[in-house]
Short mmCIF file of C-alpha atoms in Angstrom, two decimals:
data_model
loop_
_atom_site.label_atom_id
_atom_site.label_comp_id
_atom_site.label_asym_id
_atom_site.label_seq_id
_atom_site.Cartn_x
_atom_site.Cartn_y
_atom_site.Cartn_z
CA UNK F 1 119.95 76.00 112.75
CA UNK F 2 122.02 78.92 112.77
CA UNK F 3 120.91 82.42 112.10
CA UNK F 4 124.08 84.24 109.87
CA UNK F 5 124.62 87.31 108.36
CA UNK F 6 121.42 88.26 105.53
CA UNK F 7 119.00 85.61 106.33
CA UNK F 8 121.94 82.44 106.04
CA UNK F 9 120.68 79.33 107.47
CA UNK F 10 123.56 76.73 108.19
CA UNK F 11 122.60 72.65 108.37
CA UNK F 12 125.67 70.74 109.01
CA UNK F 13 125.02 66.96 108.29
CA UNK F 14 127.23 64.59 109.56
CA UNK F 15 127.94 61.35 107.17
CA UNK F 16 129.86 58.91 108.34
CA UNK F 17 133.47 61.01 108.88
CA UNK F 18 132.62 63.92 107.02
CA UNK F 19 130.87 66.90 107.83
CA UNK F 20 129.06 68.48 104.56
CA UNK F 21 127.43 71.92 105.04
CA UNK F 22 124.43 72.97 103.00
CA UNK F 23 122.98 76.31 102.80
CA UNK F 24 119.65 77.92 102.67
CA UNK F 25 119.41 81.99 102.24
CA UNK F 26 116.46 84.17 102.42
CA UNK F 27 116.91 87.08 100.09
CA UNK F 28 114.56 90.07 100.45
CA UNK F 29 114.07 91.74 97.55
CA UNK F 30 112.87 95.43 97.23
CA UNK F 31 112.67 97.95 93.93
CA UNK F 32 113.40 100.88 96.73
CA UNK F 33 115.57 98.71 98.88
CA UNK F 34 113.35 100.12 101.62
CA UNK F 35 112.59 97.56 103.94
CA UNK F 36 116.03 96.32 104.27
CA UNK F 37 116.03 94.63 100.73
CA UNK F 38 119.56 93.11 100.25
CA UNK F 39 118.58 93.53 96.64
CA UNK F 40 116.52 95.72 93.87
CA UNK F 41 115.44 92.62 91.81
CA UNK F 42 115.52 89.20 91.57
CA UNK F 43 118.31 89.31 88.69
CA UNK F 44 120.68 90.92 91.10
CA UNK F 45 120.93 88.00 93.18
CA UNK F 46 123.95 86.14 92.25
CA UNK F 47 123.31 82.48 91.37
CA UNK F 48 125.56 81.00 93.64
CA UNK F 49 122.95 82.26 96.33
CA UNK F 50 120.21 80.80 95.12
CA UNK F 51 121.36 77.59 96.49
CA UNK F 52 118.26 74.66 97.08
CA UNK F 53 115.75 75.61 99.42
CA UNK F 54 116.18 78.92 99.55
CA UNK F 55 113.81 81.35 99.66
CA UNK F 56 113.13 85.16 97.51
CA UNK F 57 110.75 87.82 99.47
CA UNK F 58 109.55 90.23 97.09
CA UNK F 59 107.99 93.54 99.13
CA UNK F 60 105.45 95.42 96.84
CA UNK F 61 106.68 97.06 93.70
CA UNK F 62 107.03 96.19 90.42
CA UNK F 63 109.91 93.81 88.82
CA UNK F 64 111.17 93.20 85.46
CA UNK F 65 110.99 89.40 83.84
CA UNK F 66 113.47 87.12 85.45
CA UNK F 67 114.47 83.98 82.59
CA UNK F 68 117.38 81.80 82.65
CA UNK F 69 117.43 80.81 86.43
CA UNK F 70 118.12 77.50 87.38
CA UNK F 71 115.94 76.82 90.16
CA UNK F 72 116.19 73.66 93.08
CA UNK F 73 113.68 74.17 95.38
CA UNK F 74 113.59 77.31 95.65
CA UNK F 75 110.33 79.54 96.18
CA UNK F 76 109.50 83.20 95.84
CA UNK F 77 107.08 84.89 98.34
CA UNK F 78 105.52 88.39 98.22
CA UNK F 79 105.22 90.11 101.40
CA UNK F 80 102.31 92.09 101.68
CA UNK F 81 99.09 92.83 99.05
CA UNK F 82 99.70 90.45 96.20
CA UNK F 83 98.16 92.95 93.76
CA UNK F 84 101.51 95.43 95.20
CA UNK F 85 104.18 92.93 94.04
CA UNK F 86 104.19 92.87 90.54
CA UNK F 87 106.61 90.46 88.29
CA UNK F 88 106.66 90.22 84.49
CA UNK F 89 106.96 86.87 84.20
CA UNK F 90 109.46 83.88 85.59
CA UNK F 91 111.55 81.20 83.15
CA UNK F 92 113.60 78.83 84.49
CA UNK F 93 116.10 76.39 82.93
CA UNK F 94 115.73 73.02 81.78
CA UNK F 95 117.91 71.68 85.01
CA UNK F 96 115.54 72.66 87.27
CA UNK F 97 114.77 70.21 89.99
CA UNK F 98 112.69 69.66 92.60
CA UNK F 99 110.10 72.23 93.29
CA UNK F 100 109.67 75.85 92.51
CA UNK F 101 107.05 77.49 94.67
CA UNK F 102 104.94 81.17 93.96
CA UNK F 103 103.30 82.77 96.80
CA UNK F 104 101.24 85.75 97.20
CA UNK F 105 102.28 88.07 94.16
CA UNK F 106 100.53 88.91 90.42
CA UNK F 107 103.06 87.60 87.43
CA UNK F 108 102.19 89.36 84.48
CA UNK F 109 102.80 87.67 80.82
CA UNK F 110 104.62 89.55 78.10
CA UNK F 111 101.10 90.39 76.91
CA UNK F 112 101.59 93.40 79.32
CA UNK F 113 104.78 94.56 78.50
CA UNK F 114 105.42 94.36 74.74
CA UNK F 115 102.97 93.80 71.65
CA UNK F 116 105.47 90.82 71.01
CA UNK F 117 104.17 87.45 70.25
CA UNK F 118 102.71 86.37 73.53
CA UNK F 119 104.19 84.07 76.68
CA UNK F 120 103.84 82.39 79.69
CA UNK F 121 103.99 83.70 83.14
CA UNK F 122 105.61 81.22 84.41
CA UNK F 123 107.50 78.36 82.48
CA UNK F 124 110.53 75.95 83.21
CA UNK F 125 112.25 75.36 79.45
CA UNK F 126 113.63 72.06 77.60
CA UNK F 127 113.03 68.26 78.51
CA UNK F 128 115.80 66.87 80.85
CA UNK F 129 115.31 63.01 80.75
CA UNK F 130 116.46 62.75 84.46
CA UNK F 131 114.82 64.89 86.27
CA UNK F 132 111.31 66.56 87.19
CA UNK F 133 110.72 70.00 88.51
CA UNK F 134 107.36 70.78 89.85
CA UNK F 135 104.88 74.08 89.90
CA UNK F 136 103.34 75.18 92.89
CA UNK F 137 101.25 78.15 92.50
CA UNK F 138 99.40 79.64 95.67
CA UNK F 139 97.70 82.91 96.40
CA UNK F 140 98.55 84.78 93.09
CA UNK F 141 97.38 86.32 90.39
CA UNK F 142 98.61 85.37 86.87
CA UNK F 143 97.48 87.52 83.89
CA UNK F 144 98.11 89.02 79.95
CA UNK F 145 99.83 85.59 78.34
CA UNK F 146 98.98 82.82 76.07
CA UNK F 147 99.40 80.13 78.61
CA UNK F 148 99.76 80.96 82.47
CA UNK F 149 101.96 77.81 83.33
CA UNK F 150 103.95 76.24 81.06
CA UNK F 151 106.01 73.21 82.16
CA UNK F 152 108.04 71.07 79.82
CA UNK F 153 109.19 68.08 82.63
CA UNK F 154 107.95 65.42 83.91
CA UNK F 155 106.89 67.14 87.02
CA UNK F 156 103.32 68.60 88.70
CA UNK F 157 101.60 71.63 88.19
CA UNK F 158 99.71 72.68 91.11
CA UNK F 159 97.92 75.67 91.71
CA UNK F 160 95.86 76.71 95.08
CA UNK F 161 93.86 79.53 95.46
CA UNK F 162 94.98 81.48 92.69
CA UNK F 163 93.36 83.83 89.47
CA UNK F 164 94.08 82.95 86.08
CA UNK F 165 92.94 86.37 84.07
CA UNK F 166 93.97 87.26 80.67
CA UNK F 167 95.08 84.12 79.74
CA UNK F 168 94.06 81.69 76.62
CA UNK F 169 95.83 78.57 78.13
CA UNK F 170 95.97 78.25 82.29
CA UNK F 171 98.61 75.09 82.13
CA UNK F 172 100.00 72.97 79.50
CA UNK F 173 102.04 70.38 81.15
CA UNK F 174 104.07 67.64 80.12
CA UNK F 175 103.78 66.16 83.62
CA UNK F 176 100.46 65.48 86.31
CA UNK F 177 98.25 68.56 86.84
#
């Protein structure tokens, strides 16, 4: 491995005559850009970054919903107190793959930010036939929605050590909880 510029991890893989190069980034992500935050939210991160395996640090502060993301292994970790790192709520595209992973942070539902008909805190949209992204929810705190995880593949919904407050439904799946 090989430590670049902003957290770039470099894996060259060598197959048969050609050499492909994939690569992982760690983004740290801070409202204040205090701690060295290459970014104020997750949104701001272009999508050519978020490449599979990479990985989102989220310091403590507060951060507006992030929907539309198509997500391939890619996890998002808070970094410090996860009642500090506050997110309104995570959707992800249909052609998600593989698995998306929460650590350490509260997601809060739409419950808590608009008297609009109510959400999920986390959810991964549509039905792709070919493909199954799975949930992995650890140390966090999901809250104010009508379902907490709401997964419409074939994949798992896990969740490990975590609160499920303020919320009617804790998973519907179309996968294996």
């Amino acid at each position: 491995f090989n430590r670049g510029i902003f957290g770039k991890y470099q894996i060259s893989l060598l197959i048969g005559r050609k050499t492909m190069t994939l690569q992982k980034f760690v983004h740290d992500v801070s409202p204040e850009l205090t701690r060295d935050a290459q970014f104020r939210s997750i949104s701001d991160i272009p999508s050519a970054m978020l490449t599979p395996g990479s990985t989102v640090r989220l310091f403590p502060g507060t951060y507006d919903p992030v929907s539309g993301v198509n997500g391939v292994n890619l996890s998002f970790v808070g970094v410090g107190d996860r009642e500090e790192i506050i997110v309104g709520g995570f959707t992800f595209s249909n052609s998600s793959t593989g698995t998306l992973t929460f650590e350490n942070m509260t997601v809060k539902g739409p419950n808590a930010i608009t008297t609009a008909a109510a959400g999920k805190c986390i959810e991964v949209t549509g039905v792709h036939a070919d493909t199954a992204c799975n949930v992995l929810v650890r140390h966090c705190t999901l809250s104010n929605s009508n379902v907490g995880i709401m997964s419409h593949t074939a994949g798992t919904v896990a969740v490990e050590y975590s609160d499920l407050t303020g919320v009617d439904k804790a998973i519907r799946a179309n996968g294996a909880i």
